[in-house]
Short mmCIF file of C-alpha atoms and ligand atoms in Angstrom, two decimals:
data_model
loop_
_atom_site.label_atom_id
_atom_site.label_comp_id
_atom_site.label_asym_id
_atom_site.label_seq_id
_atom_site.Cartn_x
_atom_site.Cartn_y
_atom_site.Cartn_z
CA MET A 35 127.95 60.12 126.38
CA MET A 36 130.20 62.75 128.08
CA GLY A 37 133.62 63.62 126.15
CA PRO A 38 136.27 66.13 127.35
CA PRO A 39 135.16 69.71 127.49
CA PHE A 40 133.95 71.51 124.39
CA GLY A 41 137.10 72.54 122.38
CA ALA A 42 139.61 70.05 124.59
CA THR A 43 141.86 68.58 122.22
CA ALA A 44 142.20 65.38 123.50
CA LYS A 45 142.30 64.07 120.04
CA ARG A 46 144.06 61.41 118.16
CA VAL A 47 144.88 62.77 114.37
CA CYS A 48 146.07 59.84 112.62
CA PRO A 49 147.85 60.82 109.30
CA TRP A 50 146.66 59.32 106.29
CA GLY A 51 149.97 57.13 106.20
CA LEU A 52 147.90 55.09 108.51
CA ALA A 53 148.93 51.27 109.11
CA ALA A 54 147.50 48.73 107.36
CA MET A 55 144.51 48.68 110.24
CA THR A 56 143.67 51.56 111.81
CA SER A 57 144.04 51.44 115.73
CA PHE A 58 140.67 52.85 117.32
CA PRO A 59 140.89 54.21 121.14
CA THR A 60 139.30 52.01 123.49
CA TRP A 61 136.86 54.86 124.52
CA LEU A 62 135.53 55.03 120.92
CA ILE A 63 135.03 51.10 120.77
CA GLU A 64 132.97 51.35 124.01
CA GLN A 65 130.78 54.33 123.42
CA LEU A 66 130.06 53.04 119.74
CA ARG A 67 128.85 49.69 121.43
CA ALA A 68 126.98 51.30 124.29
CA ALA A 69 125.24 53.97 122.13
CA ARG A 70 121.80 54.16 121.66
CA HIS A 71 121.73 57.27 119.20
CA ILE A 72 124.57 57.88 116.74
CA ALA A 73 124.33 61.22 114.61
CA ILE A 74 126.52 61.24 111.64
CA LEU A 75 127.02 64.44 109.35
CA THR A 76 128.21 63.59 106.03
CA GLY A 77 129.70 65.51 103.21
CA SER A 78 130.85 64.81 99.33
CA GLY A 79 133.71 62.83 100.63
CA ILE A 80 131.94 59.90 101.59
CA SER A 81 130.82 59.39 98.11
CA THR A 82 134.36 60.16 96.48
CA GLU A 83 135.14 56.31 96.54
CA SER A 84 131.58 55.77 94.50
CA GLY A 85 133.14 58.05 91.73
CA ILE A 86 131.41 61.44 92.56
CA PRO A 87 133.70 64.41 92.79
CA THR A 88 133.71 66.82 95.96
CA PHE A 89 133.49 70.24 95.76
CA ARG A 90 136.65 71.98 97.00
CA ASP A 91 139.40 69.72 97.43
CA GLY A 92 141.43 67.79 95.18
CA GLN A 93 142.22 68.33 91.26
CA ASN A 94 138.64 67.72 90.02
CA SER A 95 136.52 69.20 92.75
CA LEU A 96 133.43 70.86 91.06
CA TRP A 97 133.99 74.40 92.45
CA LYS A 98 137.47 74.68 90.61
CA ASP A 99 135.51 73.98 87.55
CA PHE A 100 132.24 75.45 88.23
CA ASP A 101 131.48 78.97 89.83
CA ILE A 102 129.07 78.78 92.58
CA ARG A 103 127.65 81.79 91.57
CA ASP A 104 126.56 80.62 88.37
CA TYR A 105 125.65 77.03 89.39
CA ALA A 106 124.78 76.62 92.99
CA SER A 107 122.46 79.98 93.53
CA VAL A 108 119.26 81.32 92.45
CA ASP A 109 120.61 84.41 90.69
CA GLY A 110 122.66 82.17 88.74
CA TYR A 111 119.87 79.88 87.79
CA LEU A 112 117.99 83.11 86.61
CA ARG A 113 120.56 84.45 84.56
CA ASN A 114 120.50 81.12 82.60
CA PRO A 115 118.23 78.57 83.79
CA GLN A 116 118.97 76.13 81.34
CA ARG A 117 122.84 76.25 81.90
CA VAL A 118 122.14 74.96 85.65
CA TRP A 119 119.18 72.37 84.57
CA ASP A 120 121.56 70.78 82.12
CA TRP A 121 124.41 70.74 84.81
CA TYR A 122 122.28 68.97 87.21
CA VAL A 123 121.05 66.67 84.75
CA GLU A 124 124.70 65.68 83.96
CA ARG A 125 125.29 65.07 87.66
CA ARG A 126 122.46 63.07 88.22
CA VAL A 127 123.26 60.85 85.28
CA GLN A 128 126.50 60.24 86.80
CA MET A 129 125.15 59.77 90.20
CA ASP A 130 122.87 57.06 88.88
CA SER A 131 125.89 55.57 87.38
CA VAL A 132 127.63 54.66 90.63
CA GLU A 133 127.07 52.56 93.45
CA PRO A 134 127.35 53.20 97.28
CA ASN A 135 130.79 52.18 98.46
CA PRO A 136 131.97 50.64 101.63
CA GLY A 137 131.84 53.93 103.62
CA HIS A 138 128.21 53.80 102.86
CA PHE A 139 127.49 50.14 103.70
CA ALA A 140 129.32 50.56 106.94
CA LEU A 141 127.17 53.20 108.02
CA ALA A 142 123.99 51.33 107.09
CA GLN A 143 125.85 48.18 109.19
CA MET A 144 126.02 50.34 112.31
CA GLU A 145 122.11 50.02 112.58
CA GLN A 146 122.30 46.12 112.68
CA HIS A 147 123.61 46.69 116.31
CA GLY A 148 120.97 48.17 118.14
CA ALA A 149 121.71 52.06 118.03
CA ARG A 150 119.50 54.43 116.28
CA VAL A 151 121.67 56.25 113.38
CA SER A 152 120.73 59.54 111.86
CA ILE A 153 122.37 60.50 108.90
CA LEU A 154 122.63 64.15 108.50
CA THR A 155 123.79 64.27 104.78
CA GLN A 156 124.88 67.53 102.84
CA ASN A 157 125.00 65.06 99.81
CA ILE A 158 121.99 65.19 97.42
CA ASP A 159 123.38 61.74 95.91
CA GLY A 160 120.96 59.33 97.59
CA LEU A 161 123.75 56.87 98.27
CA HIS A 162 123.16 56.48 101.87
CA GLN A 163 119.54 55.35 101.09
CA ARG A 164 120.95 52.73 98.11
CA ALA A 165 123.34 51.48 100.85
CA GLY A 166 120.50 50.75 103.30
CA SER A 167 120.54 53.50 105.92
CA SER A 168 116.95 53.96 107.01
CA GLU A 169 117.03 57.44 108.65
CA VAL A 170 118.51 59.97 106.17
CA ILE A 171 118.06 63.80 106.55
CA GLU A 172 118.75 65.45 103.49
CA LEU A 173 120.08 68.59 104.69
CA HIS A 174 120.51 70.38 101.15
CA GLY A 175 117.82 68.26 98.94
CA ASN A 176 118.16 65.45 96.59
CA ILE A 177 119.15 65.72 93.06
CA HIS A 178 116.45 63.16 91.99
CA ARG A 179 113.29 65.37 92.85
CA SER A 180 112.66 68.55 90.62
CA ARG A 181 110.36 71.13 91.87
CA CYS A 182 108.42 74.17 90.00
CA TYR A 183 110.42 77.41 90.67
CA ARG A 184 107.30 79.10 90.82
CA GLU A 185 105.00 77.18 93.15
CA HIS A 186 107.87 75.10 94.96
CA THR A 187 105.83 72.04 94.51
CA LEU A 188 107.55 68.86 93.64
CA VAL A 189 107.20 67.69 89.90
CA ASP A 190 107.80 64.06 88.97
CA THR A 191 106.71 64.10 85.47
CA TRP A 192 106.68 66.46 82.83
CA PRO A 193 105.39 66.73 79.24
CA GLU A 194 108.53 65.54 77.09
CA THR A 195 109.48 68.67 75.05
CA ALA A 196 112.89 70.11 73.82
CA GLU A 197 112.33 72.85 76.34
CA ARG A 198 115.30 73.17 79.39
CA PRO A 199 114.30 73.36 82.02
CA PRO A 200 110.88 72.01 81.30
CA ARG A 201 107.81 73.50 82.48
CA CYS A 202 105.53 72.97 85.45
CA PRO A 203 102.66 71.39 83.67
CA ASP A 204 100.24 73.09 86.79
CA CYS A 205 101.50 76.58 86.42
CA GLY A 206 103.85 76.78 83.39
CA GLY A 207 106.57 77.88 85.29
CA PRO A 208 110.16 76.42 85.04
CA LEU A 209 111.75 73.50 86.99
CA ARG A 210 114.66 73.36 89.12
CA PRO A 211 116.35 70.86 91.08
CA ASP A 212 114.85 70.17 94.52
CA VAL A 213 118.42 70.92 95.89
CA VAL A 214 119.55 74.11 98.41
CA TRP A 215 121.31 76.68 96.78
CA PHE A 216 123.87 79.18 98.45
CA GLY A 217 121.65 81.90 100.03
CA GLU A 218 118.82 79.65 100.29
CA MET A 219 117.29 78.35 103.48
CA LEU A 220 117.83 74.74 104.41
CA PRO A 221 114.64 72.70 104.66
CA ASP A 222 112.90 73.76 107.96
CA GLU A 223 111.97 70.15 108.95
CA ALA A 224 115.16 68.64 107.91
CA LEU A 225 117.37 71.15 109.96
CA ALA A 226 115.35 70.79 112.84
CA ALA A 227 115.55 67.30 112.98
CA ALA A 228 119.27 67.42 112.16
CA GLU A 229 119.78 69.79 115.16
CA ARG A 230 117.55 67.63 117.34
CA ALA A 231 119.48 64.11 116.58
CA ALA A 232 122.82 66.27 117.10
CA ARG A 233 121.41 67.70 120.44
CA GLU A 234 120.18 64.07 121.36
CA CYS A 235 122.70 61.72 120.28
CA ASP A 236 125.04 59.75 122.27
CA LEU A 237 128.11 59.99 119.64
CA PHE A 238 128.30 62.19 116.95
CA PHE A 239 130.32 61.64 113.52
CA SER A 240 131.53 64.07 111.01
CA ILE A 241 132.59 62.20 107.73
CA GLY A 242 133.99 63.66 104.44
CA THR A 243 132.95 67.02 104.90
CA SER A 244 135.24 70.06 105.17
CA ALA A 245 133.10 71.63 107.49
CA VAL A 246 132.86 75.24 106.35
CA VAL A 247 129.24 75.18 104.97
CA TYR A 248 126.66 76.40 107.45
CA PRO A 249 124.47 75.69 109.16
CA ALA A 250 125.21 72.06 108.41
CA ALA A 251 128.91 72.86 109.70
CA ALA A 252 127.39 73.76 113.21
CA LEU A 253 125.88 70.40 113.85
CA PRO A 254 128.91 68.81 115.17
CA LEU A 255 129.36 71.86 117.56
CA VAL A 256 125.75 71.69 118.69
CA ALA A 257 127.02 67.88 120.02
CA ALA A 258 130.21 69.12 121.24
CA ARG A 259 128.66 71.90 123.37
CA ARG A 260 126.60 69.39 124.89
CA ARG A 261 130.04 67.33 125.77
CA THR A 262 128.92 64.83 123.33
CA SER A 263 132.28 62.94 121.62
CA VAL A 264 132.68 64.07 118.18
CA VAL A 265 134.75 61.63 116.00
CA GLU A 266 136.01 63.16 112.62
CA VAL A 267 136.82 60.82 109.61
CA ASN A 268 138.15 63.09 106.70
CA LEU A 269 141.42 63.13 104.14
CA GLU A 270 142.29 66.11 105.59
CA GLU A 271 142.29 68.61 108.58
CA THR A 272 138.99 70.72 108.92
CA PRO A 273 138.12 73.65 111.03
CA LEU A 274 136.26 70.62 113.13
CA THR A 275 139.66 68.76 113.76
CA ASP A 276 140.79 70.51 116.69
CA ILE A 277 137.09 70.12 118.48
CA ALA A 278 136.77 66.48 117.65
CA ARG A 279 137.75 63.99 120.54
CA SER A 280 139.67 61.90 117.68
CA SER A 281 140.28 62.75 114.12
CA PHE A 282 141.18 60.14 111.55
CA GLN A 283 142.55 61.18 108.51
CA GLY A 284 142.05 58.76 105.79
CA PRO A 285 139.53 57.38 103.04
CA ALA A 286 135.99 56.74 104.79
CA GLY A 287 135.69 53.82 102.36
CA ARG A 288 138.54 52.07 104.61
CA ILE A 289 138.28 53.82 107.91
CA LEU A 290 134.22 52.97 108.57
CA PRO A 291 134.49 49.13 107.66
CA GLU A 292 137.65 48.56 110.03
CA LEU A 293 135.65 50.65 112.79
CA VAL A 294 132.58 48.59 112.49
CA ALA A 295 134.63 45.45 112.61
CA ALA A 296 136.86 46.67 115.48
CA ALA A 297 133.26 47.77 117.24
CA TRP A 298 131.64 44.45 116.45
CA PRO A 299 133.95 41.66 115.33
CA GLU A 300 132.07 38.57 113.55
C1 BV8 B 220 121.61 79.35 104.33
C2 BV8 B 220 124.06 72.69 96.41
C3 BV8 B 220 120.27 81.32 105.04
C4 BV8 B 220 123.37 71.22 96.21
C5 BV8 B 220 125.37 73.31 98.13
C6 BV8 B 220 126.65 81.12 108.49
C7 BV8 B 220 125.28 80.76 109.00
C8 BV8 B 220 124.39 80.41 107.76
C9 BV8 B 220 124.70 80.52 106.50
C10 BV8 B 220 126.06 80.98 106.34
C11 BV8 B 220 126.88 81.07 107.17
N1 BV8 B 220 128.19 81.77 106.56
C12 BV8 B 220 127.83 81.83 105.39
C13 BV8 B 220 126.64 81.38 104.94
C14 BV8 B 220 126.46 81.30 103.37
C15 BV8 B 220 126.65 79.92 102.97
C16 BV8 B 220 128.07 79.15 103.34
O1 BV8 B 220 127.88 78.52 104.33
N2 BV8 B 220 128.73 79.66 102.50
C17 BV8 B 220 130.55 78.90 103.18
C18 BV8 B 220 130.88 78.63 101.75
C19 BV8 B 220 131.14 80.04 103.49
N3 BV8 B 220 125.53 79.02 103.64
C20 BV8 B 220 124.37 79.14 102.54
O2 BV8 B 220 124.06 79.81 101.86
C21 BV8 B 220 123.15 77.90 103.30
N4 BV8 B 220 122.06 78.70 103.29
O3 BV8 B 220 122.48 79.45 105.36
O4 BV8 B 220 120.63 80.47 104.10
C22 BV8 B 220 121.57 82.10 104.80
C23 BV8 B 220 121.88 82.51 103.79
C24 BV8 B 220 122.74 83.75 103.29
C25 BV8 B 220 123.49 84.01 104.39
C26 BV8 B 220 123.39 83.76 105.82
C27 BV8 B 220 122.39 82.91 105.92
C28 BV8 B 220 123.01 76.93 102.02
C29 BV8 B 220 124.12 75.95 102.09
C30 BV8 B 220 123.92 74.91 101.03
C31 BV8 B 220 124.72 75.41 99.46
N5 BV8 B 220 124.54 74.20 98.37
N6 BV8 B 220 125.08 72.47 97.34
C32 BV8 B 220 124.57 70.59 95.33
O5 BV8 B 220 124.56 71.16 93.97
O6 BV8 B 220 125.21 69.75 95.78
S1 BV8 B 220 126.95 73.19 99.15
C33 BV8 B 220 127.84 72.20 98.98
O7 BV8 B 220 128.75 72.25 100.13
C34 BV8 B 220 127.29 70.78 98.84
O8 BV8 B 220 125.84 70.68 99.37
C35 BV8 B 220 128.44 70.06 99.75
O9 BV8 B 220 127.82 68.93 100.40
C36 BV8 B 220 128.53 71.00 100.85
C37 BV8 B 220 129.63 71.15 101.82
O10 BV8 B 220 130.62 70.58 101.04
P1 BV8 B 220 131.55 69.30 101.49
O11 BV8 B 220 130.44 68.27 101.33
O12 BV8 B 220 132.06 69.45 102.79
O13 BV8 B 220 132.32 68.98 100.17
P2 BV8 B 220 133.78 69.50 100.06
O14 BV8 B 220 134.51 69.02 98.98
O15 BV8 B 220 133.83 70.85 100.75
O16 BV8 B 220 134.84 68.53 101.37
C38 BV8 B 220 135.03 67.33 100.98
C39 BV8 B 220 135.94 66.87 102.21
O17 BV8 B 220 135.84 65.52 101.92
C40 BV8 B 220 137.14 67.21 102.04
O18 BV8 B 220 137.63 67.90 103.10
C41 BV8 B 220 137.93 66.10 101.46
O19 BV8 B 220 139.19 66.06 102.48
C42 BV8 B 220 137.36 64.81 101.99
N7 BV8 B 220 137.23 63.73 101.48
C43 BV8 B 220 137.64 63.49 99.82
N8 BV8 B 220 137.76 62.25 99.83
C44 BV8 B 220 137.31 61.54 101.16
C45 BV8 B 220 137.05 62.43 101.79
N9 BV8 B 220 137.16 62.04 103.42
C46 BV8 B 220 137.06 60.69 103.36
N10 BV8 B 220 137.28 59.92 102.63
C47 BV8 B 220 137.48 60.09 101.38
N11 BV8 B 220 137.52 59.28 100.68
#
């Protein structure tokens, strides 16, 4: 659906001190009800209310305590594979110990009203799938999968040994998490599917992301260039805020259920 020209700032930035119930512009409610295809980019911010830390904001963000070069790059893995393997095991255990939050469930609920909902997630926690979203495109992989560093093949079982990382049962190479590190290309199919969704959708949301990691951060721009309305839900302003037709600053776990309730009252 048509929005204002790319870059026009007919936006509403609702500061975090929102009233008890967020008020949504009529155009958004109408477009949401009429949409046949909704594309939604998500980042770590949608999982914070489940207890998963973000990367760049707030006190306990990951990159404040862990250097990207050591923990989320091939060179860091090659320098110390055990340190990286152990870090991802620790994060996976934490992700398995939490539940999806109302923000995840609200996105899954959108599917009940007829629209195709493509979730384009940067997250590796699998919480969208656990909340019931049926189309989840994992741009940066999934922490629950491991693959052989040498052969790139997925490996779901390996001999129980004390060695960390474990060895590929096929070639003996070290295993690594099936996630995308900095400097690595995103999975071709996932990126192509996400770009197609951004081009074809009637409405685009960017939720819980600082919108600085590319090429994922380019997806809202693909939609905006086609004059598709872009809506942001984030705790803070981002480089996308001035491009979004509406930007809501507040917790996704509150705003998204309110939006769904406003669009489709019981
Ligand atoms: C690549 C690993 C080819 C998995 C991650 C231009 C084009 C292409 C690439 C680049 C480019 N410029 C630079 C690059 C290189 C780089 C990049 O983008 N760097 C940035 C930092 C400048 N990109 C790459 O390397 C990508 N590869 O393009 O290959 C290439 C290579 C080299 C050079 C050119 C081309 C690979 C990127 C993927 C890296 N892997 N993670 C893992 O361990 O998780 S990135 C990491 O960042 C996570 O995947 C994360 O999802 C992603 C984005 O972060 P966010 O999710 O947005 O998290 P963040 O903390 O930043 O923000 C959270 C937001 O939520 C905050 O704004 C906060 O306010 C908000 N929030 C918090 N709570 C809530 C909330 N909002 C709402 N409600 C709440 N309750």
